[in-house]
Coordinates of C-alpha atoms in Angstrom, one line a residue:
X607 CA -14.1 -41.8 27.8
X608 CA -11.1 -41.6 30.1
X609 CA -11.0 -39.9 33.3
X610 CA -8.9 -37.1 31.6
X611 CA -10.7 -36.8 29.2
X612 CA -14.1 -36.6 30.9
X613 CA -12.0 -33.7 33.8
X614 CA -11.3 -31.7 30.2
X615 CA -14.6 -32.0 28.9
X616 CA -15.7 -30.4 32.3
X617 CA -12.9 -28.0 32.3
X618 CA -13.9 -26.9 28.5
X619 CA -17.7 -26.6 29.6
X620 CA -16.8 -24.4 32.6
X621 CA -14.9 -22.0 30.3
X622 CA -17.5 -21.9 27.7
X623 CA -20.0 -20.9 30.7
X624 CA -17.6 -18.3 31.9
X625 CA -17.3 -16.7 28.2
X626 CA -21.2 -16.6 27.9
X627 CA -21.8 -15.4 31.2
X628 CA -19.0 -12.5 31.1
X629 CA -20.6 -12.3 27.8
X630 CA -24.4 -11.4 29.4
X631 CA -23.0 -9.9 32.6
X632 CA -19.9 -8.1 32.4
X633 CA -17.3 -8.2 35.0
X634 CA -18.3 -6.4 37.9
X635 CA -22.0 -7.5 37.9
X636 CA -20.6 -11.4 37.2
X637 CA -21.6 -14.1 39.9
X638 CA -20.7 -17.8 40.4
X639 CA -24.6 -18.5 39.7
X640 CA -24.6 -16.7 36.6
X641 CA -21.9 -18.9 35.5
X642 CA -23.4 -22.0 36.9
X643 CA -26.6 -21.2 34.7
X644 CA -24.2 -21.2 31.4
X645 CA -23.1 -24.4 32.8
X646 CA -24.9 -27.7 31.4
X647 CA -23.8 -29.4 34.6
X648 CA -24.0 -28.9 38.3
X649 CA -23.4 -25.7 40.2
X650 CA -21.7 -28.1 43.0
X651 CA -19.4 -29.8 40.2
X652 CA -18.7 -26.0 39.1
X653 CA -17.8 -25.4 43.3
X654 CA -15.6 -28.8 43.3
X655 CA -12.9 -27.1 40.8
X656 CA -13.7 -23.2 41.7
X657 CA -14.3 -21.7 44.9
X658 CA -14.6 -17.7 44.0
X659 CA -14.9 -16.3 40.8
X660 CA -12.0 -14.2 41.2
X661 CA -10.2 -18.3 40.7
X662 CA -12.3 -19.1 38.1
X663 CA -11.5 -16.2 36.1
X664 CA -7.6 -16.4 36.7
X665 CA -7.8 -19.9 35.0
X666 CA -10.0 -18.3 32.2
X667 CA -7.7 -15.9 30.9
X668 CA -5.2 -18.3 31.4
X669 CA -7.0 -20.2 28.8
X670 CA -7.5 -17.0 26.8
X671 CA -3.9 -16.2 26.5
X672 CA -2.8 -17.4 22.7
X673 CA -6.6 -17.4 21.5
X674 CA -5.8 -14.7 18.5
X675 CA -2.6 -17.0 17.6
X676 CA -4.7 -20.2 17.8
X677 CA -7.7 -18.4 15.5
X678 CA -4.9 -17.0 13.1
X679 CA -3.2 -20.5 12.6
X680 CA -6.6 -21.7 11.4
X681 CA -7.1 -19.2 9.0
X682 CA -6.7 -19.8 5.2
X683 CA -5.1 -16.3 4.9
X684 CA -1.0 -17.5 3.9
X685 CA 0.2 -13.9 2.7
X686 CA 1.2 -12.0 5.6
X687 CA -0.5 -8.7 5.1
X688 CA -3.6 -10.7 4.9
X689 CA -2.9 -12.1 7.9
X690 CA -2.3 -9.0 9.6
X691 CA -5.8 -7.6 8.0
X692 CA -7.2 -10.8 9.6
X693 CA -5.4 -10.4 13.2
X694 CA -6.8 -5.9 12.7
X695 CA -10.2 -7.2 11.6
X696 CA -11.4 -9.1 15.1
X697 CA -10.7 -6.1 17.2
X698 CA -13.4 -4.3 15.1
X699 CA -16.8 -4.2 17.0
X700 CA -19.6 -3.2 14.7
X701 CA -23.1 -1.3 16.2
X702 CA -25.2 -3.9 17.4
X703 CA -22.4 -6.3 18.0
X704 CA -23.6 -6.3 22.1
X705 CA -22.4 -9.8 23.6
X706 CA -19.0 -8.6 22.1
X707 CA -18.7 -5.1 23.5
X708 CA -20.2 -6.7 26.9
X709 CA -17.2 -9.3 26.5
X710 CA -14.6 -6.5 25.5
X711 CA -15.9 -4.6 28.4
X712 CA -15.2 -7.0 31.1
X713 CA -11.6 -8.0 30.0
X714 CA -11.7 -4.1 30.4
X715 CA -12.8 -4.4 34.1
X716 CA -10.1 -6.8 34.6
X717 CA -7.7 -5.0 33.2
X718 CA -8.6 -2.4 36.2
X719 CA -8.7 -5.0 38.4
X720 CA -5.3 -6.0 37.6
X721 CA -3.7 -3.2 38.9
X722 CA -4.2 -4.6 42.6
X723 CA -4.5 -8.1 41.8
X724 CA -1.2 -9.7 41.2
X725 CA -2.7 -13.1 39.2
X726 CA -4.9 -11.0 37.0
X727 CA -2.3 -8.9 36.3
X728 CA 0.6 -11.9 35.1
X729 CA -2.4 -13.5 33.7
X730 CA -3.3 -10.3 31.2
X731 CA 0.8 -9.0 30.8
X732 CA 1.4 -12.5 29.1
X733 CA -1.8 -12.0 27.2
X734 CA -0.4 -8.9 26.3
X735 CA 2.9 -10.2 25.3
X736 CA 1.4 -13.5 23.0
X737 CA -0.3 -10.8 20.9
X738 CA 2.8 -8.7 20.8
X739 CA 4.6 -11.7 19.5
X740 CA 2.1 -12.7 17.1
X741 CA 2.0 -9.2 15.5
X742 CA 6.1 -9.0 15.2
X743 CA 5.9 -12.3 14.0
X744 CA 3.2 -11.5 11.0
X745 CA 5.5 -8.4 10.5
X746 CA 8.6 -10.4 10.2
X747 CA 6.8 -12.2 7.4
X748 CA 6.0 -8.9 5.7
X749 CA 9.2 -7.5 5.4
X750 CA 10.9 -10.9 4.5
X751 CA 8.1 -11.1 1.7
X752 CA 9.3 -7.8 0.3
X753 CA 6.0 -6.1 1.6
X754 CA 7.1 -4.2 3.9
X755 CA 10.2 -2.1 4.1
X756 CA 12.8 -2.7 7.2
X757 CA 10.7 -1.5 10.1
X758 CA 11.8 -2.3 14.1
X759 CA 8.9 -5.6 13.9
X760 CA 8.2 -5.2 17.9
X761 CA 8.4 -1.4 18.0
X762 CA 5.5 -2.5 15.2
X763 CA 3.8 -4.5 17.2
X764 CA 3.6 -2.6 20.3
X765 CA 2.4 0.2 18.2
X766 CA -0.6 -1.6 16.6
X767 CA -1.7 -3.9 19.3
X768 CA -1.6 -0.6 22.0
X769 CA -3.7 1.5 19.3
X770 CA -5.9 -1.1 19.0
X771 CA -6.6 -2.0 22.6
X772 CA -7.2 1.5 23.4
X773 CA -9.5 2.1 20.4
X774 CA -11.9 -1.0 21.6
X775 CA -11.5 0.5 25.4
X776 CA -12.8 3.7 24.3
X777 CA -15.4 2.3 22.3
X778 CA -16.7 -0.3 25.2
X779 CA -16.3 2.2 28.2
X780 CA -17.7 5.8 27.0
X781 CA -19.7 4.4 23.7
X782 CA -18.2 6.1 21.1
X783 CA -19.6 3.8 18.2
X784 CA -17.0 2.8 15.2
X785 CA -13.9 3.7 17.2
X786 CA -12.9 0.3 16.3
X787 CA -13.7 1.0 12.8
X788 CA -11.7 4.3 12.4
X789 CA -8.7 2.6 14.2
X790 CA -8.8 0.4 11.7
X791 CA -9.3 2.9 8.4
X792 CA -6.2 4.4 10.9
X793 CA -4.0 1.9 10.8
X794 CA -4.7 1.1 6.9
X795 CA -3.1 4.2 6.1
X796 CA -0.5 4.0 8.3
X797 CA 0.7 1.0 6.9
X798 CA -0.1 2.8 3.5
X799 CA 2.4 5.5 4.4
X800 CA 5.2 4.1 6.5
X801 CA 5.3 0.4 6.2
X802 CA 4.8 -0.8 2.8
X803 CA 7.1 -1.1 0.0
X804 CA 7.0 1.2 -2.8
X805 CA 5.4 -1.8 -4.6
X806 CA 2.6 -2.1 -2.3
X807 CA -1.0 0.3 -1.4
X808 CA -3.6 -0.2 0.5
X809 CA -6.9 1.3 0.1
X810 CA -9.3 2.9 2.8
X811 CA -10.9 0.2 5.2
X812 CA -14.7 -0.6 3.6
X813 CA -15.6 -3.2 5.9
X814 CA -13.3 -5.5 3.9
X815 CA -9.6 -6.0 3.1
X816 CA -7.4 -3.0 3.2
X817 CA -5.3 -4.3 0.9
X818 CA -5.1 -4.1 -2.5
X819 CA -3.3 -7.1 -4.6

């Protein structure tokens, strides 16, 4: 193994601790030792390429930015509406589902955080933006596939990716269970009513596809 390669192995291992422990611990109650006991290596080695965790976590959603884009591009979904159903589906949180609220939760935290915190706050705007642009882009698809009618595909986006964020943040921060869920049953019938093609219909959300081909 190369140098580089052996310094991205690291690299990979430190983020992998980072998503665990923000995973366990949340943001605000989040230490360098509870990331150095997700780490399969040294807490010095984790020191040598971090000195806060306010540093580690800048290069963390830095690696984060894209991730939905990445997952989507190895999906076997090719139609776009399934796509989008795909892209609608990971923001669902079911009851139970804790390591993902606690996740959803921190990025939450930092969210806060980046209104004071000028890296945070790049780092999360262009995280922002990628899913913007990945939406618009599965929309594009949609109403070049005859799907969906002429629609504005960023005033889309924006729409659907705000509606979502804000269903998870309610759901994460004051506990209201299944406001993921009913976002998504939401946003079914929005697309039922305003986006698709006379052609089209989508059924109410089941836990499953909202589409119906």
């Amino acid at each position: 193994m190369s140098f580089a390669e052996a310094a991205d192995d690291t690299h990979e291992a430190i983020m992998g601790a980072t998503y665990s422990a923000l995973c366990e611990h949340g943001y605000a109650r989040l230490t360098m030792q509870d990331i150095a006991d997700e780490f399969d290596k040294s807490r010095s080695l984790l020191h040598y390429h971090y000195d806060t965790k306010e540093e580690l976590l800048v290069t963390f959603l830095d690696r984060a930015i894209g991730w939905r884009r990445e997952r989507l591009a190895e999906s076997d979904a090719e139609a776009p509406l399934a796509r989008l159903e795909e892209f609608v589906d990971r923001f669902v949180i079911e009851p139970g589902e804790e390591s993902r609220e606690t996740f959803a939760l921190a990025i939450t935290e930092l969210r806060v955080q980046a209104a004071h915190n000028d890296q945070f706050r790049e780092k999360l705007s262009a995280r922002y933006e990628e899913n913007v642009e990945t939406i618009a882009e599965i929309v594009v698809d949609c109403v070049s596939a005859g799907v969906f009618r002429q629609v504005d595909p960023y005033e889309t986006a924006h729409v659907m990716y705000t509606s979502l964020v804000g269903a998870r943040t309610v759901q994460v921060t004051f506990g209201v269970e299944r406001a993921t869920y009913r976002m998504r049953e939401g946003i079914a019938r929005w697309v039922d009513r305003d986006l698709l093609t006379a052609d089209h219909e989508v059924g109410e959300y089941q836990g499953g596809n909202f589409s119906k081909q």
